[in-house]
């Protein structure tokens, strides 16, 4: 998505505490975002305490429980094709999917912020090169890129994270660049330059902190995207490999069983939708809180 | 439904099969035949039912056939189409008998077809056979096909059976004399898989590698002609009324491409598909498929056997004790019963139970984890603090790889991993996409262990020299397919004797011994012989599953709908 | 300024587009060739193949040459219209891809048109009746639609409509083996186009709403209302027309996402399009076909961006200097 929010209120940069207060006030007015934040916290806790909640080993095979329906034989959400407990697999898969989501987000955000700041501040040749590079990457349809990459490497948590990050940094770069372009003309920057501050110092101490808002929005949305992408690749068979469970590969295994054991296929899909929706709403809420007027600017 | 449990015994008596071949030959020569129907005009002794004229059959394939030239590199689904478009000199039926196809009769020692103890084959060709474009088929075409395969500028698929040929002569239009460099027993089988291409079309072409013939306009002598193609969707074959073995009853055969096996099964269930091609129906649907109205399910052996392959280049696997222990600790029955619903048959060797050389007397597998632990203890593999056994600083922790996305194999790996964990062996699952795992990782022996299904040889021939002879370790010598790097001089000698011996009875003895040696040494861990579950709509006649061919369209010229 | 500035901008962007295309092809090529596995792997398990045969096939495909040699040879051929031949069957790559394009185009256009109509309608209503129940439901619906994995939606759709209700076919472009019939083709188009379109409806709906809200607050709208223009005309003639401009850029930018969605949809619904070709070619490591598809889609995406940029530049002169 290339809609960009011009972060700080137009005009001047006010005192940080006052801004934070305004930000929070706007945020809590956005009800879906608040609900989503709670949902995410819940999912996070459930993943961390997956072992305690589920009380069953997600890898334990018991063929006598094969395809047990929900509420049968002690499986709250049923059992899969190897008799493994769906609920515990779901929670442990959540761990994997959320970890990939957050890790990919971290890499995406770091790369995007650095490149975006460089491009936006330094401008000139560096900017042109980075812009064209970004454009080139954006011209690869994401799934094509993902599939090509995933089919060629040994799938693992780390490789998934890298692959997803590689296809996601571009949006963050553009958003940050747009923000930097606006900020660099402002008084505090020209003032710092006049005082002899080096480019690096300006970028690190003055510009970057003011992009936190944008980055937060971008980060949230990128987690959503990452979870979705991970599920796509795992579904196609190139992502997280069994017996480790991720929401995506649980669906891959399950598509043959729709007719016989639909619960195996329905629950992971519901979880993905729930998680991704929450992150999307959260990102929306953050964006609204930063600036209620959506201003679209093309970099 | 074919009761396949009866068949292994049926095939044991090879002397009967030899004389049957000669009967076949005689019948072909006189043009008469027992139980013949107008469909199969010459040679085949099979109780073919007479279908009604007309109609179409839709065969579903999970990969798309796009290579129409049978001597170019191709995959199994392409072969399925070749069966319809082309002929070879002879074919192998479900009873491992050779059926003459373009040959008038099978060459035997008795009728002078095999001379000089297997160094020379004199083949009499059928007369009056025409190509799809009307031109006559002659011995020139057979010679041309061989020369094309051997042509260094042509990218042929495989040269097995042709490498060993010294010369192909054409004394007259319907006779071919093939001279070999040395006797090569799998010759018959190899040429059974060699489909004849037209000299008059391909010899004039600038580059046979890129000829339109290969992908757009194949011309064969087969029962069907290419009718049309919708890329990515289906292939249409129309009947060849002038087919030399009688025009097929069907008007059309459609090969439909459905990439996903689950979707394939769903469409078969729904009636859109008449025959589930090649990979058939996945085991997990068997119980449901069995009870579907209006279809017949044929479970039958395919020539592949599922193994756990070891890389003997790794010193841990060089120890027989380790291999034995791993075999004892593996619950084969659980894999077969729980993952594959009890369909495949456990085997102890590399041949399926339907093979004429199958050794049914091999020592049976015993699931005994305690014995496994004992063997390892005695061999000096003691459990470490992490529960994994080690000896001299080397841990029994290794990877096992198979094609990523193969659900049944993944389940098997999960079971085996659990089995082996119980005896202190740590197995790590590292699956990869097919194009990666079967590349250098496999061919150049870069793996530790694999879960793999292998078909030892083409057709019914038990030869597997290439796969287990010590001279053929590609990682060391660059040639061959002994990817497990197994070296055993006794096995080497047996393999070499096996390809040189022409007499089937004597050959059988050699291969029985070979299976015994391999089993005692446990070069690899055999699990089961594949069962392909093929679904066919009720009302289709003459559908005969054949373990000796790669795919089930081998006799599509006989197919039809009930009259 | 004016036309001259626009022409210069156009020229600059075209040159940049060409450079980007070159980068894309180079990156794609390197990626494919440096990765493990290769096209000979599909033959590796076959009983009649030996290691020499596999090596021979690899050599015949030219894959043992140094990678820069391979790239230059490919690029030279590509620029002169020779996109190479498929490793799988030796067919000319242009032909292989061209055979599959129509199916994808049909799918994408149908999904696009339906999504456009529904999305615009929903967005307009949401904007006009901001904060109403419809608006809230539409926003929630759009958000969920954007968050559902398309393949899961497709599988559920097949399960519900085909296996449970038996009203729609589970896939394919038409009834197998039957002659062409428009009604039959349309029936088979409903589920795949619908699944593909769901995400697009959501995006269009949200952007239309946002764009309309922007425009509705503007002065000239209030002026129009003050002049007594009816609500309907205000919306359609004034607001929508101006809101459409940023939406055009959106259309251009949606292209890569639509291709991606099409790929997954084609897999689930057995649709014989380019997406399916891409997945199959990855399995076969059919590099020439993969490169062909890559460059083709990249070109279309870049063109889409270029058109969007040009439209924007024509309206907003400031953009021309970026």
mmCIF file of C-alpha atoms in Angstrom, chain B residues 56 58 63-68 72-78 152-160 193 209-210 212 214-216 229-234 252 254 256-260 263 266-267 269 272-273 433-436 438-440 442-444 452-458 466-467 472 474 478-481 550, chain C residues 35-57 60-61 85-92 95-100 103 155 158 162-163 166 169-179 185 188 266-273 276-277 279-285 287:
data_model
loop_
_atom_site.group_PDB
_atom_site.id
_atom_site.type_symbol
_atom_site.label_atom_id
_atom_site.label_comp_id
_atom_site.label_asym_id
_atom_site.label_seq_id
_atom_site.Cartn_x
_atom_site.Cartn_y
_atom_site.Cartn_z
ATOM 1 C CA UNK B 56 -14.755 -40.892 -24.734
ATOM 2 C CA UNK B 58 -11.296 -38.703 -19.424
ATOM 3 C CA UNK B 63 1.232 -33.340 -14.014
ATOM 4 C CA UNK B 64 0.833 -31.974 -17.492
ATOM 5 C CA UNK B 65 2.083 -34.076 -20.401
ATOM 6 C CA UNK B 66 3.820 -31.852 -22.930
ATOM 7 C CA UNK B 67 6.575 -33.949 -24.480
ATOM 8 C CA UNK B 68 5.179 -35.925 -27.403
ATOM 9 C CA UNK B 72 13.187 -37.074 -25.839
ATOM 10 C CA UNK B 73 13.583 -36.516 -22.057
ATOM 11 C CA UNK B 74 10.165 -36.947 -20.539
ATOM 12 C CA UNK B 75 8.365 -37.801 -17.308
ATOM 13 C CA UNK B 76 5.882 -40.577 -16.531
ATOM 14 C CA UNK B 77 2.774 -38.706 -17.580
ATOM 15 C CA UNK B 78 4.293 -38.097 -21.006
ATOM 16 C CA UNK B 152 25.501 -37.288 -29.913
ATOM 17 C CA UNK B 153 23.785 -34.159 -31.219
ATOM 18 C CA UNK B 154 20.388 -35.382 -30.171
ATOM 19 C CA UNK B 155 19.271 -35.007 -26.554
ATOM 20 C CA UNK B 156 17.883 -38.469 -26.045
ATOM 21 C CA UNK B 157 16.235 -39.546 -22.863
ATOM 22 C CA UNK B 158 18.108 -42.700 -22.066
ATOM 23 C CA UNK B 159 20.529 -44.842 -23.977
ATOM 24 C CA UNK B 160 20.002 -47.989 -21.939
ATOM 25 C CA UNK B 193 10.286 -49.195 -23.798
ATOM 26 C CA UNK B 209 15.770 -31.441 -30.705
ATOM 27 C CA UNK B 210 13.437 -28.589 -31.543
ATOM 28 C CA UNK B 212 7.537 -29.348 -34.135
ATOM 29 C CA UNK B 214 8.162 -33.065 -30.390
ATOM 30 C CA UNK B 215 5.511 -30.766 -29.042
ATOM 31 C CA UNK B 216 2.883 -30.039 -31.654
ATOM 32 C CA UNK B 229 -4.394 -29.347 -26.810
ATOM 33 C CA UNK B 230 -5.505 -26.594 -24.465
ATOM 34 C CA UNK B 231 -2.347 -25.555 -22.659
ATOM 35 C CA UNK B 232 -2.460 -26.189 -18.950
ATOM 36 C CA UNK B 233 -5.853 -27.817 -19.211
ATOM 37 C CA UNK B 234 -6.067 -30.943 -21.314
ATOM 38 C CA UNK B 252 -11.604 -39.932 -27.968
ATOM 39 C CA UNK B 254 -8.879 -36.809 -22.973
ATOM 40 C CA UNK B 256 -6.989 -33.766 -18.117
ATOM 41 C CA UNK B 257 -4.384 -32.002 -16.052
ATOM 42 C CA UNK B 258 -5.339 -31.490 -12.401
ATOM 43 C CA UNK B 259 -2.299 -30.427 -10.392
ATOM 44 C CA UNK B 260 -3.614 -31.204 -6.955
ATOM 45 C CA UNK B 263 -8.834 -31.886 -6.272
ATOM 46 C CA UNK B 266 -12.830 -34.662 -5.743
ATOM 47 C CA UNK B 267 -13.427 -34.409 -9.465
ATOM 48 C CA UNK B 269 -15.872 -38.439 -7.052
ATOM 49 C CA UNK B 272 -16.030 -35.373 -14.201
ATOM 50 C CA UNK B 273 -13.088 -37.753 -14.449
ATOM 51 C CA UNK B 433 11.358 -29.424 -2.776
ATOM 52 C CA UNK B 434 11.695 -32.154 -5.401
ATOM 53 C CA UNK B 435 13.901 -30.171 -7.746
ATOM 54 C CA UNK B 436 16.405 -29.654 -4.952
ATOM 55 C CA UNK B 438 16.748 -35.084 -6.437
ATOM 56 C CA UNK B 439 19.461 -32.889 -7.856
ATOM 57 C CA UNK B 440 23.033 -33.093 -6.686
ATOM 58 C CA UNK B 442 20.778 -37.263 -4.345
ATOM 59 C CA UNK B 443 22.809 -37.973 -7.447
ATOM 60 C CA UNK B 444 26.129 -37.003 -5.902
ATOM 61 C CA UNK B 452 12.620 -42.606 -1.031
ATOM 62 C CA UNK B 453 10.604 -44.753 -3.419
ATOM 63 C CA UNK B 454 12.657 -46.416 -6.120
ATOM 64 C CA UNK B 455 11.733 -48.474 -9.104
ATOM 65 C CA UNK B 456 14.699 -50.704 -9.680
ATOM 66 C CA UNK B 457 14.364 -51.143 -13.381
ATOM 67 C CA UNK B 458 12.097 -50.707 -16.342
ATOM 68 C CA UNK B 466 23.514 -49.335 -12.014
ATOM 69 C CA UNK B 467 22.108 -48.740 -8.566
ATOM 70 C CA UNK B 472 28.712 -47.033 -10.284
ATOM 71 C CA UNK B 474 28.612 -41.288 -9.109
ATOM 72 C CA UNK B 478 31.051 -39.607 -11.990
ATOM 73 C CA UNK B 479 29.002 -42.368 -13.503
ATOM 74 C CA UNK B 480 26.156 -44.590 -12.349
ATOM 75 C CA UNK B 481 23.424 -44.356 -9.753
ATOM 76 C CA UNK B 550 5.066 -46.845 -15.636
ATOM 77 C CA UNK C 35 19.952 -21.788 -6.147
ATOM 78 C CA UNK C 36 20.350 -25.501 -5.479
ATOM 79 C CA UNK C 37 18.590 -28.070 -7.592
ATOM 80 C CA UNK C 38 18.186 -28.051 -11.318
ATOM 81 C CA UNK C 39 16.027 -29.094 -14.251
ATOM 82 C CA UNK C 40 17.567 -32.557 -14.501
ATOM 83 C CA UNK C 41 16.194 -33.454 -11.083
ATOM 84 C CA UNK C 42 12.812 -34.445 -12.466
ATOM 85 C CA UNK C 43 14.437 -37.332 -14.310
ATOM 86 C CA UNK C 44 16.688 -38.399 -11.457
ATOM 87 C CA UNK C 45 14.432 -41.052 -9.990
ATOM 88 C CA UNK C 46 13.457 -42.613 -13.267
ATOM 89 C CA UNK C 47 14.566 -46.215 -13.605
ATOM 90 C CA UNK C 48 16.060 -45.769 -17.052
ATOM 91 C CA UNK C 49 18.320 -42.841 -16.228
ATOM 92 C CA UNK C 50 21.979 -43.068 -15.366
ATOM 93 C CA UNK C 51 24.160 -40.341 -13.870
ATOM 94 C CA UNK C 52 25.785 -39.836 -17.269
ATOM 95 C CA UNK C 53 22.375 -39.306 -18.820
ATOM 96 C CA UNK C 54 21.587 -36.671 -16.210
ATOM 97 C CA UNK C 55 24.911 -34.926 -16.744
ATOM 98 C CA UNK C 56 24.398 -35.067 -20.471
ATOM 99 C CA UNK C 57 20.970 -33.470 -20.189
ATOM 100 C CA UNK C 60 22.671 -29.976 -23.370
ATOM 101 C CA UNK C 61 20.692 -27.294 -21.605
ATOM 102 C CA UNK C 85 13.035 -22.728 -25.121
ATOM 103 C CA UNK C 86 11.428 -24.496 -22.190
ATOM 104 C CA UNK C 87 13.640 -26.971 -20.371
ATOM 105 C CA UNK C 88 10.674 -29.213 -19.868
ATOM 106 C CA UNK C 89 9.669 -29.850 -23.446
ATOM 107 C CA UNK C 90 11.712 -27.618 -25.719
ATOM 108 C CA UNK C 91 8.752 -25.460 -26.700
ATOM 109 C CA UNK C 92 9.379 -21.812 -27.531
ATOM 110 C CA UNK C 95 4.432 -19.636 -27.100
ATOM 111 C CA UNK C 96 4.281 -21.459 -23.779
ATOM 112 C CA UNK C 97 3.410 -18.236 -21.971
ATOM 113 C CA UNK C 98 1.128 -16.883 -24.684
ATOM 114 C CA UNK C 99 -0.918 -20.083 -24.491
ATOM 115 C CA UNK C 100 -1.674 -19.410 -20.836
ATOM 116 C CA UNK C 103 -7.051 -17.775 -19.064
ATOM 117 C CA UNK C 155 -11.045 -23.923 -0.149
ATOM 118 C CA UNK C 158 -15.291 -24.984 -2.787
ATOM 119 C CA UNK C 162 -19.422 -27.566 -4.399
ATOM 120 C CA UNK C 163 -19.318 -30.346 -1.861
ATOM 121 C CA UNK C 166 -23.550 -28.938 -5.139
ATOM 122 C CA UNK C 169 -18.299 -26.784 -9.909
ATOM 123 C CA UNK C 170 -15.129 -27.226 -7.811
ATOM 124 C CA UNK C 171 -12.818 -25.923 -10.467
ATOM 125 C CA UNK C 172 -11.705 -26.078 -14.088
ATOM 126 C CA UNK C 173 -12.369 -23.673 -16.865
ATOM 127 C CA UNK C 174 -15.314 -25.629 -18.243
ATOM 128 C CA UNK C 175 -16.889 -29.065 -18.058
ATOM 129 C CA UNK C 176 -14.245 -31.581 -19.046
ATOM 130 C CA UNK C 177 -14.714 -33.118 -22.437
ATOM 131 C CA UNK C 178 -17.778 -31.092 -23.298
ATOM 132 C CA UNK C 179 -17.876 -28.654 -26.185
ATOM 133 C CA UNK C 185 -17.885 -21.267 -18.780
ATOM 134 C CA UNK C 188 -17.017 -22.175 -13.728
ATOM 135 C CA UNK C 266 -5.449 -20.745 -10.182
ATOM 136 C CA UNK C 267 -3.852 -23.467 -8.097
ATOM 137 C CA UNK C 268 -6.916 -24.146 -6.028
ATOM 138 C CA UNK C 269 -9.423 -23.919 -8.828
ATOM 139 C CA UNK C 270 -7.366 -25.791 -11.439
ATOM 140 C CA UNK C 271 -7.407 -22.746 -13.682
ATOM 141 C CA UNK C 272 -4.954 -23.111 -16.598
ATOM 142 C CA UNK C 273 -3.410 -19.680 -16.404
ATOM 143 C CA UNK C 276 -0.290 -22.158 -12.542
ATOM 144 C CA UNK C 277 2.431 -22.182 -15.202
ATOM 145 C CA UNK C 279 4.167 -22.852 -9.993
ATOM 146 C CA UNK C 280 4.699 -25.812 -12.324
ATOM 147 C CA UNK C 281 7.813 -24.274 -13.835
ATOM 148 C CA UNK C 282 9.277 -23.742 -10.403
ATOM 149 C CA UNK C 283 8.781 -27.439 -9.774
ATOM 150 C CA UNK C 284 10.515 -28.327 -13.014
ATOM 151 C CA UNK C 285 13.162 -25.617 -12.584
ATOM 152 C CA UNK C 287 14.362 -21.334 -15.969
#
